[in-house]
CSV table of C-alpha atoms in Angstrom, one decimal:
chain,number,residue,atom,x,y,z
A,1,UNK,CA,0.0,0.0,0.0
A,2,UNK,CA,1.4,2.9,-0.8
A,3,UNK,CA,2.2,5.4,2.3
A,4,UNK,CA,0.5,7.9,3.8
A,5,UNK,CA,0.9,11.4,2.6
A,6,UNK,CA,2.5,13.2,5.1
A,7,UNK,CA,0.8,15.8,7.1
A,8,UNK,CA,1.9,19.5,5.4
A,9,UNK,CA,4.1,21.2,7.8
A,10,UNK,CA,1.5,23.4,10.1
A,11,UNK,CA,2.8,27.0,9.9
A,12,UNK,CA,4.8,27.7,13.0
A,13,UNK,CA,2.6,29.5,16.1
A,14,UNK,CA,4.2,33.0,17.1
A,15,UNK,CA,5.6,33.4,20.2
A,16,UNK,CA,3.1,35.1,22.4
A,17,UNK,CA,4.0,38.9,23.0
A,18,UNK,CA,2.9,41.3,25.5
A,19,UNK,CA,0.2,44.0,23.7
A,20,UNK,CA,1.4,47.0,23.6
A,21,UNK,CA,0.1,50.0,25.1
A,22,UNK,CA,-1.6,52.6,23.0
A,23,UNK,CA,-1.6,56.4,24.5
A,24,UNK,CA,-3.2,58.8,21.9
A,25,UNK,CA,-1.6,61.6,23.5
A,26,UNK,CA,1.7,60.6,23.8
A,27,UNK,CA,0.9,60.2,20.0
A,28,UNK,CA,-0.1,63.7,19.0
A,29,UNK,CA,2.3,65.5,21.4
A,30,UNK,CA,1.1,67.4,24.2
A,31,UNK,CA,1.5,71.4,25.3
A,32,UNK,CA,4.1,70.2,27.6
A,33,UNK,CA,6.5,68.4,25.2
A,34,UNK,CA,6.1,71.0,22.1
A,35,UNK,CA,5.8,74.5,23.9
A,36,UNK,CA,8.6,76.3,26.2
A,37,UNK,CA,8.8,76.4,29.8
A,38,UNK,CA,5.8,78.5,30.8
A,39,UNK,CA,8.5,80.8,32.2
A,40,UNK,CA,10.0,82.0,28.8
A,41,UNK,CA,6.4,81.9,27.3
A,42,UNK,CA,5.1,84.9,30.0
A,43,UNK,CA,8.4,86.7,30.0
A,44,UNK,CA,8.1,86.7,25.6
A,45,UNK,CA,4.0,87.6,26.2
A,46,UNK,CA,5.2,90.7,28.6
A,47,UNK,CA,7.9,92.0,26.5
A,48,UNK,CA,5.2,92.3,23.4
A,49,UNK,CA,2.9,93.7,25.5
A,50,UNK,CA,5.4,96.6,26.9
A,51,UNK,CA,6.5,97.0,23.5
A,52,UNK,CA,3.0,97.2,22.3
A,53,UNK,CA,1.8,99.9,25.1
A,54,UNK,CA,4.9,101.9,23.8
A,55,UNK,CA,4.0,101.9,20.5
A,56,UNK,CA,0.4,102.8,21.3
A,57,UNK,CA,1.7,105.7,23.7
A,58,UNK,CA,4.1,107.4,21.6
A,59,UNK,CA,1.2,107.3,18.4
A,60,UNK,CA,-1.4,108.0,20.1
A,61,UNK,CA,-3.8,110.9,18.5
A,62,UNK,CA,-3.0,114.6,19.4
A,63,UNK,CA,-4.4,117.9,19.0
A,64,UNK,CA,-3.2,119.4,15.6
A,65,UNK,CA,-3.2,122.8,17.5
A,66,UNK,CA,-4.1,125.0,20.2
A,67,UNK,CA,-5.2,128.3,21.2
A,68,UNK,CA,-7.1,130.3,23.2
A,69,UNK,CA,-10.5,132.2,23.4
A,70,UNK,CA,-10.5,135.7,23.5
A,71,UNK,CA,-13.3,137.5,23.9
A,72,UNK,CA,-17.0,136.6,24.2
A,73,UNK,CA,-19.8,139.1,23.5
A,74,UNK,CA,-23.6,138.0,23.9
A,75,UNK,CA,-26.8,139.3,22.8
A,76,UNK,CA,-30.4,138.4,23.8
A,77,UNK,CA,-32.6,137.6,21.4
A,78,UNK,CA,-35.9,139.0,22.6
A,79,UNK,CA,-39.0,137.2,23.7
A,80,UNK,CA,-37.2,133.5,22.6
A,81,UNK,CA,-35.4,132.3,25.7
A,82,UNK,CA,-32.1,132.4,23.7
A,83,UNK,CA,-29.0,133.7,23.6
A,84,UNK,CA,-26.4,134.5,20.2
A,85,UNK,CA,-22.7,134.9,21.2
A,86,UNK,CA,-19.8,136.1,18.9
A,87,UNK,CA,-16.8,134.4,20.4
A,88,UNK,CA,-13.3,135.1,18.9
A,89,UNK,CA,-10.9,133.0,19.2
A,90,UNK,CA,-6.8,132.4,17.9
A,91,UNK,CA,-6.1,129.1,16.6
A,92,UNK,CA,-2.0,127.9,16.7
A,93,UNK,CA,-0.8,125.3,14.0
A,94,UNK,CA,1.4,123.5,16.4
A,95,UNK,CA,2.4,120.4,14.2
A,96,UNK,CA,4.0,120.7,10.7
A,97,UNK,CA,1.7,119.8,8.4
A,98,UNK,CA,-1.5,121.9,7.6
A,99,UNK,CA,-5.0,121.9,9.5
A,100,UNK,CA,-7.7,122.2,7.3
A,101,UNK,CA,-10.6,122.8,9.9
A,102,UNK,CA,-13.8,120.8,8.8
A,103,UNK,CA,-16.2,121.9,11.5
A,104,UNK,CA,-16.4,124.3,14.6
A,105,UNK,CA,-18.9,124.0,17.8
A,106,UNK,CA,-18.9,125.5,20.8
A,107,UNK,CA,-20.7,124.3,24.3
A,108,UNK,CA,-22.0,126.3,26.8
A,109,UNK,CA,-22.3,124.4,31.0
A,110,UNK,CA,-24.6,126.5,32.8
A,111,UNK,CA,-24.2,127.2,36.4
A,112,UNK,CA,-26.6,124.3,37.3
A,113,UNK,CA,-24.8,122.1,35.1
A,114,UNK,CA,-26.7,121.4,32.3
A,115,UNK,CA,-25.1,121.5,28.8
A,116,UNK,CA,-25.9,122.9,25.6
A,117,UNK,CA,-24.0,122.6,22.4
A,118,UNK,CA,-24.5,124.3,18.8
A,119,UNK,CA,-21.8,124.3,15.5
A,120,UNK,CA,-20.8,127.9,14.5
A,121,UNK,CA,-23.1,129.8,12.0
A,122,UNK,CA,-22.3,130.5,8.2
A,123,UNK,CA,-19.8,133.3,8.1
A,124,UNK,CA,-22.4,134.3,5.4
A,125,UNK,CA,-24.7,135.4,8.0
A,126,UNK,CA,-22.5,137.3,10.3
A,127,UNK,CA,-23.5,140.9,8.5
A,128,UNK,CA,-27.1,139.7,9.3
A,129,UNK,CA,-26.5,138.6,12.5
A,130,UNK,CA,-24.7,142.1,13.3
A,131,UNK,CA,-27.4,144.3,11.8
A,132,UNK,CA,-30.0,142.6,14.5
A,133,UNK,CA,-27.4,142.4,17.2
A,134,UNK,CA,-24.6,145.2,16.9
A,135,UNK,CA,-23.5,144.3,20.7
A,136,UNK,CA,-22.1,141.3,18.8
A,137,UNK,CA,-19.8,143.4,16.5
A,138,UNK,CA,-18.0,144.7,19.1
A,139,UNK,CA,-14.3,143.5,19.3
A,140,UNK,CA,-15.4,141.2,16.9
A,141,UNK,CA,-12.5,139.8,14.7
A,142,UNK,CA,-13.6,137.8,10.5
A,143,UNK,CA,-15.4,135.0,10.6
A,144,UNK,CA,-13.2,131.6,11.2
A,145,UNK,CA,-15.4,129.6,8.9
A,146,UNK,CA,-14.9,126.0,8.3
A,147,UNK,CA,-12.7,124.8,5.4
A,148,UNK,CA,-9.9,127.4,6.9
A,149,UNK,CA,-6.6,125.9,5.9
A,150,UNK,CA,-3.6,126.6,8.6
A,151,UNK,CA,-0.5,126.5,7.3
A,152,UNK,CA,2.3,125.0,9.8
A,153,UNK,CA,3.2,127.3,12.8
A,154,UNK,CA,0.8,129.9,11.6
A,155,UNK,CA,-2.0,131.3,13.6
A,156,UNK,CA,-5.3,132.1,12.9
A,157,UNK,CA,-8.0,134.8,14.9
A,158,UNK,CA,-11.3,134.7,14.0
A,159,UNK,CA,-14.9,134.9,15.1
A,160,UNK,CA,-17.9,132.3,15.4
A,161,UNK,CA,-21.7,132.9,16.1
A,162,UNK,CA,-23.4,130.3,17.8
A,163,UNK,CA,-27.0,130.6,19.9
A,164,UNK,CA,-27.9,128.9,23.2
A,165,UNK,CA,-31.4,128.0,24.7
A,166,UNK,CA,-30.3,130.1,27.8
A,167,UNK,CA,-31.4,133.5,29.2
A,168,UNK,CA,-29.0,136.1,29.1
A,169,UNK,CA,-28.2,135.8,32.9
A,170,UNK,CA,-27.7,132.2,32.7
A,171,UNK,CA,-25.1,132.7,29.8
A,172,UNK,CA,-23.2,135.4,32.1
A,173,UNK,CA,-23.3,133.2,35.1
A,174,UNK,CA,-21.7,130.2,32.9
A,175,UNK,CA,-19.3,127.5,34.5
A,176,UNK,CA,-17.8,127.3,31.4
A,177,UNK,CA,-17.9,128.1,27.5
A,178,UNK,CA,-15.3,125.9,25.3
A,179,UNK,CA,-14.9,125.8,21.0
A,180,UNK,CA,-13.9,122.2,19.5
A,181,UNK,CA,-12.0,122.6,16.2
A,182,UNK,CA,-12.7,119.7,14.4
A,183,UNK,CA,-9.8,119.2,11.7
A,184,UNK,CA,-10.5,117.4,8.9
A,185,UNK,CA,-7.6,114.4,9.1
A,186,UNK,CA,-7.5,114.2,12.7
A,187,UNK,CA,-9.7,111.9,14.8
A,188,UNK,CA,-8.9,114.6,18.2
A,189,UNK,CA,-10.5,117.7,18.1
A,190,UNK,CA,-9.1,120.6,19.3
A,191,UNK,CA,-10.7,122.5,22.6
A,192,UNK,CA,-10.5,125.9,23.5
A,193,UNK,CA,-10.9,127.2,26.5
């Protein structure tokens, strides 16, 4: 009889291993293997933040100019509760490129406290307004109207008209009267006092 076929070789079994332990983080990294001592990290965040307040300091808006108000002269405008003042001011280019003024109002703080606020009349009005009102011609320098252009280190006098909702005796008793100068390239206005 003819033999037996062997049995094929069975495939030899693997040795048995350990499994192997699988950490997903360890993986992918983690804040403390990939970033710098925490240390180093705050000292870098405060240096761009001192650097940054600097920066922001130094470039911060300013005033384009300055100057003063020099005379005030008020009229009453009968029966109406109002008041028209001629206030002349002198306006200082103090940087060196040119203010071109784009718009000019002037508020009023009663005694009492309460504010009122109104932008400066059309220079085409002031022969009007002096006609009805020639208390407000007196000492009274051109009009400053807007769209003025100051060159650098020049200076500029000039008058505005402007009315409050105020009796005469509450304008004269006034805790304070200031003019903003609104330039046109400037986001700060300039206040006069």
């Amino acid at each position: 009889m003819p033999d037996p076929l062997p049995n094929p070789p069975s495939a030899p079994q693997p040795a048995s291993q350990p499994p192997t332990e699988f950490h997903i983080g360890e993986e992918f990294g983690t804040a403390r293997r990939n970033l710098p001592p925490v240390r180093i990290l705050l000292l870098c965040i405060a240096a761009v933040i001192v650097v940054l307040g600097i920066f922001v300091f130094v470039e911060r808006p300013k005033p384009q100019g300055s100057g003063s108000i020099d005379l005030v002269t008020a009229a009453e405008v009968p029966g109406q509760n109002m008041v028209l003042a001629a206030i002349t001011v002198t306006l200082r280019n103090t940087t060196p490129r040119s203010l071109w003024i784009h718009s000019l109002t002037a508020q009023l703080t009663t005694a009492d406290g309460k504010t009122f606020e109104d932008e400066a009349a059309s220079a085409v009005d002031f022969d009007r307004y002096y006609q009805g009102f020639p208390a407000l011609k007196e000492g009274a320098e051109p009009p400053l109207p807007p769209e003025t252009k100051l060159l650098p280190g020049k200076e500029q006098k000039g008058t505005i008209i402007v009315s409050f909702k105020v009796s005469k005796e509450a304008f004269d008793q006034r805790k304070s009267l200031t003019v903003s100068i609104q330039p046109y390239d400037q986001p700060v206005p300039t206040i006069l006092k």
